[in-house]
Structures are given as structure tokens and as C-alpha cells.
mmCIF file of C-alpha atoms in Angstrom:
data_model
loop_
_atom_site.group_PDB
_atom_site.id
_atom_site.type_symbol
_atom_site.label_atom_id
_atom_site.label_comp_id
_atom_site.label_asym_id
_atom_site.label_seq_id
_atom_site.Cartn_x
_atom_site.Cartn_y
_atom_site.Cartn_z
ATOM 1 C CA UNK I 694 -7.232 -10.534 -21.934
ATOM 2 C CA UNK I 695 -5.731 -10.334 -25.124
ATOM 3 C CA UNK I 696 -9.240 -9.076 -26.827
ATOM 4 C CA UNK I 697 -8.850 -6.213 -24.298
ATOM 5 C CA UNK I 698 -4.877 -5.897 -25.619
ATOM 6 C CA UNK I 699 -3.694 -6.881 -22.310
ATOM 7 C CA UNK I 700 -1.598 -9.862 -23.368
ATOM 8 C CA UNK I 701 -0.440 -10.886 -26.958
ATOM 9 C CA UNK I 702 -0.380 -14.155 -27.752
ATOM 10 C CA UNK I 703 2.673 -15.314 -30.145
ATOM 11 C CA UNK I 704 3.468 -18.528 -31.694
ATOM 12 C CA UNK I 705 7.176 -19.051 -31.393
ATOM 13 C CA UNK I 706 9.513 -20.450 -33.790
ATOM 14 C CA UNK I 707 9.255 -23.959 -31.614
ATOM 15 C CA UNK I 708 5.150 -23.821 -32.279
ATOM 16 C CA UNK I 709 4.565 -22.804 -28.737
ATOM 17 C CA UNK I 710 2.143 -20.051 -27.821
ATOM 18 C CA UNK I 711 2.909 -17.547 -25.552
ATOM 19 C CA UNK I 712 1.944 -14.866 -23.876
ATOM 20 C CA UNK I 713 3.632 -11.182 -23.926
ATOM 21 C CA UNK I 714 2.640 -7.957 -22.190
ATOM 22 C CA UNK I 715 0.694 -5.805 -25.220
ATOM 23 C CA UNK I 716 0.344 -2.439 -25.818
ATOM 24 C CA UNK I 717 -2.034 -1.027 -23.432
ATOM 25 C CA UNK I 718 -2.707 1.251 -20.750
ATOM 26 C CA UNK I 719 -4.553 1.230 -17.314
ATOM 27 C CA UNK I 720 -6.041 4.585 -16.563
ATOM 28 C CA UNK I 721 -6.660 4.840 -12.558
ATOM 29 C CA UNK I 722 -9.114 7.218 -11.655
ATOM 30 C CA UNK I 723 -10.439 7.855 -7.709
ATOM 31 C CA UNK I 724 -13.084 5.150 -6.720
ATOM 32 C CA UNK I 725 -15.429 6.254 -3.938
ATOM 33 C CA UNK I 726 -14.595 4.336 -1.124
ATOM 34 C CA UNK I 727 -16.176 0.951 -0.852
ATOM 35 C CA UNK I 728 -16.133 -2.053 1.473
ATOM 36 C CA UNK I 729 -17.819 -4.263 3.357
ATOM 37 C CA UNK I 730 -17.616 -5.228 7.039
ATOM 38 C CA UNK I 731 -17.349 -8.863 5.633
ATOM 39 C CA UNK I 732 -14.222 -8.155 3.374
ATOM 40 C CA UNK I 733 -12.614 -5.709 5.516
ATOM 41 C CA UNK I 734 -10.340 -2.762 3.964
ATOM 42 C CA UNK I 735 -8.514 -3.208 0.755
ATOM 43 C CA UNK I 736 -5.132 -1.321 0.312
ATOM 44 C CA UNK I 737 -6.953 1.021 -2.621
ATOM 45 C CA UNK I 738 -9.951 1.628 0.219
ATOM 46 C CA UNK I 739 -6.723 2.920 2.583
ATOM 47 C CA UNK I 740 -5.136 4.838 0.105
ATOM 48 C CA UNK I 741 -8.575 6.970 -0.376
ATOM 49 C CA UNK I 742 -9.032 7.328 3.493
ATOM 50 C CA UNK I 743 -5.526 8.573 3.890
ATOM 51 C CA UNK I 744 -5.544 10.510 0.739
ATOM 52 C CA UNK I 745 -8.889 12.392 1.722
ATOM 53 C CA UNK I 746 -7.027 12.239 5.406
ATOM 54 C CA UNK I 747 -3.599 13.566 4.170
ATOM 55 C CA UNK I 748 -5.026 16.540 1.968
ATOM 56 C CA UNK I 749 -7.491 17.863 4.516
ATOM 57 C CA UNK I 750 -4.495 18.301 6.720
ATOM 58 C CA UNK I 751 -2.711 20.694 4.073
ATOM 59 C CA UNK I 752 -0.717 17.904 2.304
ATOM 60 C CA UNK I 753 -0.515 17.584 -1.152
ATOM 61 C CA UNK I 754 -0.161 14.141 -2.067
ATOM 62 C CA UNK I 755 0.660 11.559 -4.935
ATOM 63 C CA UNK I 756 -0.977 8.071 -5.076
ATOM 64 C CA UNK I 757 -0.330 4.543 -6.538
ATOM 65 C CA UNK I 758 -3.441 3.339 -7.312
ATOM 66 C CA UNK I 759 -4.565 -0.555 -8.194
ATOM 67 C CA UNK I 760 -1.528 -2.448 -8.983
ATOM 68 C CA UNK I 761 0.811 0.444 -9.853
ATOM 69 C CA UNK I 762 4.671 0.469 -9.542
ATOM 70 C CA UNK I 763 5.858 2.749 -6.972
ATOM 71 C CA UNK I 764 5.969 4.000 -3.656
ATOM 72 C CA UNK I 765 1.637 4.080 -2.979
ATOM 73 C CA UNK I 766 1.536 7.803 -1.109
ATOM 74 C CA UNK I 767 4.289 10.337 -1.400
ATOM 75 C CA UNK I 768 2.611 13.335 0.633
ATOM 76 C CA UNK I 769 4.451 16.627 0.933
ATOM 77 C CA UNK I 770 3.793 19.822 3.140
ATOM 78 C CA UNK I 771 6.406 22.704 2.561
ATOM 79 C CA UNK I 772 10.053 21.164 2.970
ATOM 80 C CA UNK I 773 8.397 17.776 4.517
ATOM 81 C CA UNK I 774 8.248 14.474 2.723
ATOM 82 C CA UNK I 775 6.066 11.269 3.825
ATOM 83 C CA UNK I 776 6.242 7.966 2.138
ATOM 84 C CA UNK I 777 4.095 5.458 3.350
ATOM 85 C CA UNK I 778 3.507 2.007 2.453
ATOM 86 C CA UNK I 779 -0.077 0.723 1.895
ATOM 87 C CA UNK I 780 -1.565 -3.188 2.397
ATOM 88 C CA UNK I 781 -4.974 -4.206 2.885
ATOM 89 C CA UNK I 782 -6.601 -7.074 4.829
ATOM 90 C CA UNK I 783 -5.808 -10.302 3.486
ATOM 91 C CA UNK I 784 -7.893 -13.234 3.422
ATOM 92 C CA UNK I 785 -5.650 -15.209 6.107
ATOM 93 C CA UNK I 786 -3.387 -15.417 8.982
ATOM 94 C CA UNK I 787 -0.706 -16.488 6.745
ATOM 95 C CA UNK I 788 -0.868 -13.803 4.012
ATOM 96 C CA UNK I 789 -1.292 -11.042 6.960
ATOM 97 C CA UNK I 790 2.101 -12.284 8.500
ATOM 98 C CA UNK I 791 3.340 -12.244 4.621
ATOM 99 C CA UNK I 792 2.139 -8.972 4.051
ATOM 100 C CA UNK I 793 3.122 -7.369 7.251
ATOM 101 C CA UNK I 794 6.582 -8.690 6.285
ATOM 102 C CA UNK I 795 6.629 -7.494 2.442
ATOM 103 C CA UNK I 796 5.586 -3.768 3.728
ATOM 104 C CA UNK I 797 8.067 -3.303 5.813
ATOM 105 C CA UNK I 798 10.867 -4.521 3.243
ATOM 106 C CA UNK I 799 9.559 -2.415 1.022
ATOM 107 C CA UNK I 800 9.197 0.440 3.144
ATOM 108 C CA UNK I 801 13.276 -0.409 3.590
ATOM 109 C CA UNK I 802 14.379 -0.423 0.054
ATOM 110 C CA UNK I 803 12.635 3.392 -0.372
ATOM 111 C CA UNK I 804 14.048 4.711 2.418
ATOM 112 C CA UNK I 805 17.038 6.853 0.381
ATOM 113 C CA UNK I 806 15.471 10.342 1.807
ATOM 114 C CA UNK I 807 16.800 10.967 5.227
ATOM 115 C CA UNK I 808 14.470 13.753 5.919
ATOM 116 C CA UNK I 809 11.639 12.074 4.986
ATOM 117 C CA UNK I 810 8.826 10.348 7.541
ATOM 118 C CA UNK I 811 8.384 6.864 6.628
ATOM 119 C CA UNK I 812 5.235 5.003 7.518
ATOM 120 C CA UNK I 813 3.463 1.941 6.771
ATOM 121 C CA UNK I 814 -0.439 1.695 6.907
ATOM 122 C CA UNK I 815 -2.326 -1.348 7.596
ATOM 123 C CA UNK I 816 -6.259 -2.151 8.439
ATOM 124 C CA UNK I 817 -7.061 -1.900 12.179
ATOM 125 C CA UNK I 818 -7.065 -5.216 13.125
ATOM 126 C CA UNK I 819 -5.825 -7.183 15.744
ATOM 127 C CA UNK I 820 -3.293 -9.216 13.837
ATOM 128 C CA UNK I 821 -1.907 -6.845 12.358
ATOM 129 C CA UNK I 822 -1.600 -4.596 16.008
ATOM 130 C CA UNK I 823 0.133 -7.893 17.194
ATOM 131 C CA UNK I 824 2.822 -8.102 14.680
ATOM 132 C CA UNK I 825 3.597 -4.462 14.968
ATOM 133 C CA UNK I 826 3.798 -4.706 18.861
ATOM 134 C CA UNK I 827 6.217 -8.082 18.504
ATOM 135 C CA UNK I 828 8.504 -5.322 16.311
ATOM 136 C CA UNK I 829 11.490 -4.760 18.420
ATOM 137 C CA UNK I 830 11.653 -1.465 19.873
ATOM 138 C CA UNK I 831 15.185 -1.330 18.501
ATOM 139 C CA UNK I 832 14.406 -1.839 15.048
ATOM 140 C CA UNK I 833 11.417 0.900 15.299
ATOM 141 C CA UNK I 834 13.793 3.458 16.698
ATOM 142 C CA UNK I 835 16.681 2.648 14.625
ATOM 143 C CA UNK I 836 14.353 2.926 11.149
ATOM 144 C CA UNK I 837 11.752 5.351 12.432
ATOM 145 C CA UNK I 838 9.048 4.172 10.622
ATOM 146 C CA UNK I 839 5.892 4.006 12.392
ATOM 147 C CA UNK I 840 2.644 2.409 11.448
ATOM 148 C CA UNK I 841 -0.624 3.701 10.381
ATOM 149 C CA UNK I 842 -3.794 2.202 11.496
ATOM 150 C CA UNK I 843 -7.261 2.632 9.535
ATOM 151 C CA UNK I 844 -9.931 1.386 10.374
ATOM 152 C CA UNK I 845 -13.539 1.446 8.544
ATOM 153 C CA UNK I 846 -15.269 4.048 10.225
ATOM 154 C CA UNK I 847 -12.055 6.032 8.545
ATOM 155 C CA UNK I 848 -10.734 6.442 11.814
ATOM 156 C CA UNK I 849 -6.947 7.186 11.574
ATOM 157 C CA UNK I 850 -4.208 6.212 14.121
ATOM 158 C CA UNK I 851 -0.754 6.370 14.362
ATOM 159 C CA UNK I 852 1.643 4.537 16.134
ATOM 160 C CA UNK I 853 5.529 4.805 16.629
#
């Protein structure tokens, strides 16, 4: 990493090395969409399908790719705004739970816009269609955020 000028490495005053962010940058650029049935969707293979998904239906849209900051899709359409909240598969039952938790906090600490449609999306999968149907219908209503199923056949549905 730090021949690649990801990380610096710095010996302290105390003789201890460590490690600082260096002076680099990522450049994202579109991947074609890739994924296998065995590893199920990632939340960059999501982002594509509802980026291709989002633009075809006349919205013009800005994406977080990889591991960048920031809300992952702002779309817009005329006066309309759409923020929605991207996590893939997981490896386990345990991180699914974690991230079905994480994206809807986050989707709750970017909701400032109160015109704008919030969503999260999530890989089709039964776990995930468990924990959104446990929800209470209170807390959907009250937050309006609805959830956005993909699956990979880049089938889209979405659910309120």
C-alpha cells in the first residue's frame, strides 16, 4: 500500500512506525456489471442496475462508487429528488441483519430534504424481504422510505 502511495509510513518521535493516509487518489470509473450466482449482488453491481434503471427512466443521476463518502445515488427528474441508500449481499445472517440496520440509519441522517423520495436498495433475497416486512408499518409511514429490491436478472422492485 504505501508503494502504491496509499499509506505513508512515519517513524514517530517515540521510534514507532505508523501509518498515515498519503497523497493519492482513487479514480472510479463504470464497471460492467459482474457477479456470480454464488456471490450474489454487491452494492457497486446495484448501483449499475439502478443507475442504467434510473437513467432509462429520464433521471439524471449521481453515483458513489466503491468505497466513496456520500449519499450512493442522488437521482433527479425536473423539481424531484431521490436519495437512495445502496448495500449488497453479505456473506452472513449476521452482517445482513447489520447491514439492513446501518442502511436505514443512514438513510435517517440524509434525510434533511423534505421533498425528496428516500429509498433504500437491497439484493432480492429472502432475508433481507424478512427484515423489511418485520419494519413496523408505523415507522415506514412516518419516514416514507421504501425499499428497493434487485435482483440478478436486473429485475427491479419496489416496495413501500
Amino acid at each position: 500500500m504505501e508503494s502504491k502511495g496509499i499509506i505513508k509510513r512515519i517513524r514517530g518521535q517515540d521510534g514507532l512506525i505508523r501509518n498515515y493516509l498519503g497523497d493519492f487518489k482513487f479514480e472510479f470509473e463504470k464497471k460492467e456489471f459482474k457477479s456470480s450466482k454464488k456471490d450474489g449482488l454487491s452494492e457497486d453491481d446495484i448501483k449499475e442496475i439502478l443507475n442504467n434503471y434510473l437513467i432509462s427512466n429520464g433521471w439524471s443521476t449521481q453515483v458513489a462508487w466503491g468505497k466513496s463518502q456520500g449519499i450512493d445515488i442522488v437521482a433527479f427528474k425536473g423539481k424531484e429528488r431521490w436519495i437512495i441508500e445502496v448495500k449488497g449481499c453479505g456473506s452472513r445472517s449476521a452482517m445482513r441483519v447489520n447491514y439492513f440496520l446501518a442502511i436505514l440509519g443512514e438513510t435517517l441522517q440524509r434525510m434533511s430534504d423534505p421533498n425528496a423520495k428516500y429509498s433504500i436498495a437491497l439484493p432480492d433475497m429472502k432475508q433481507y424481504r424478512n427484515l423489511w416486512e418485520r419494519l413496523p408499518r408505523l415507522a415506514k409511514e412516518r419516514t416514507g422510505i421504501s425499499i428497493i429490491f434487485v435482483n440478478e436478472d436486473k429485475q427491479i422492485e419496489e416496495v413501500k
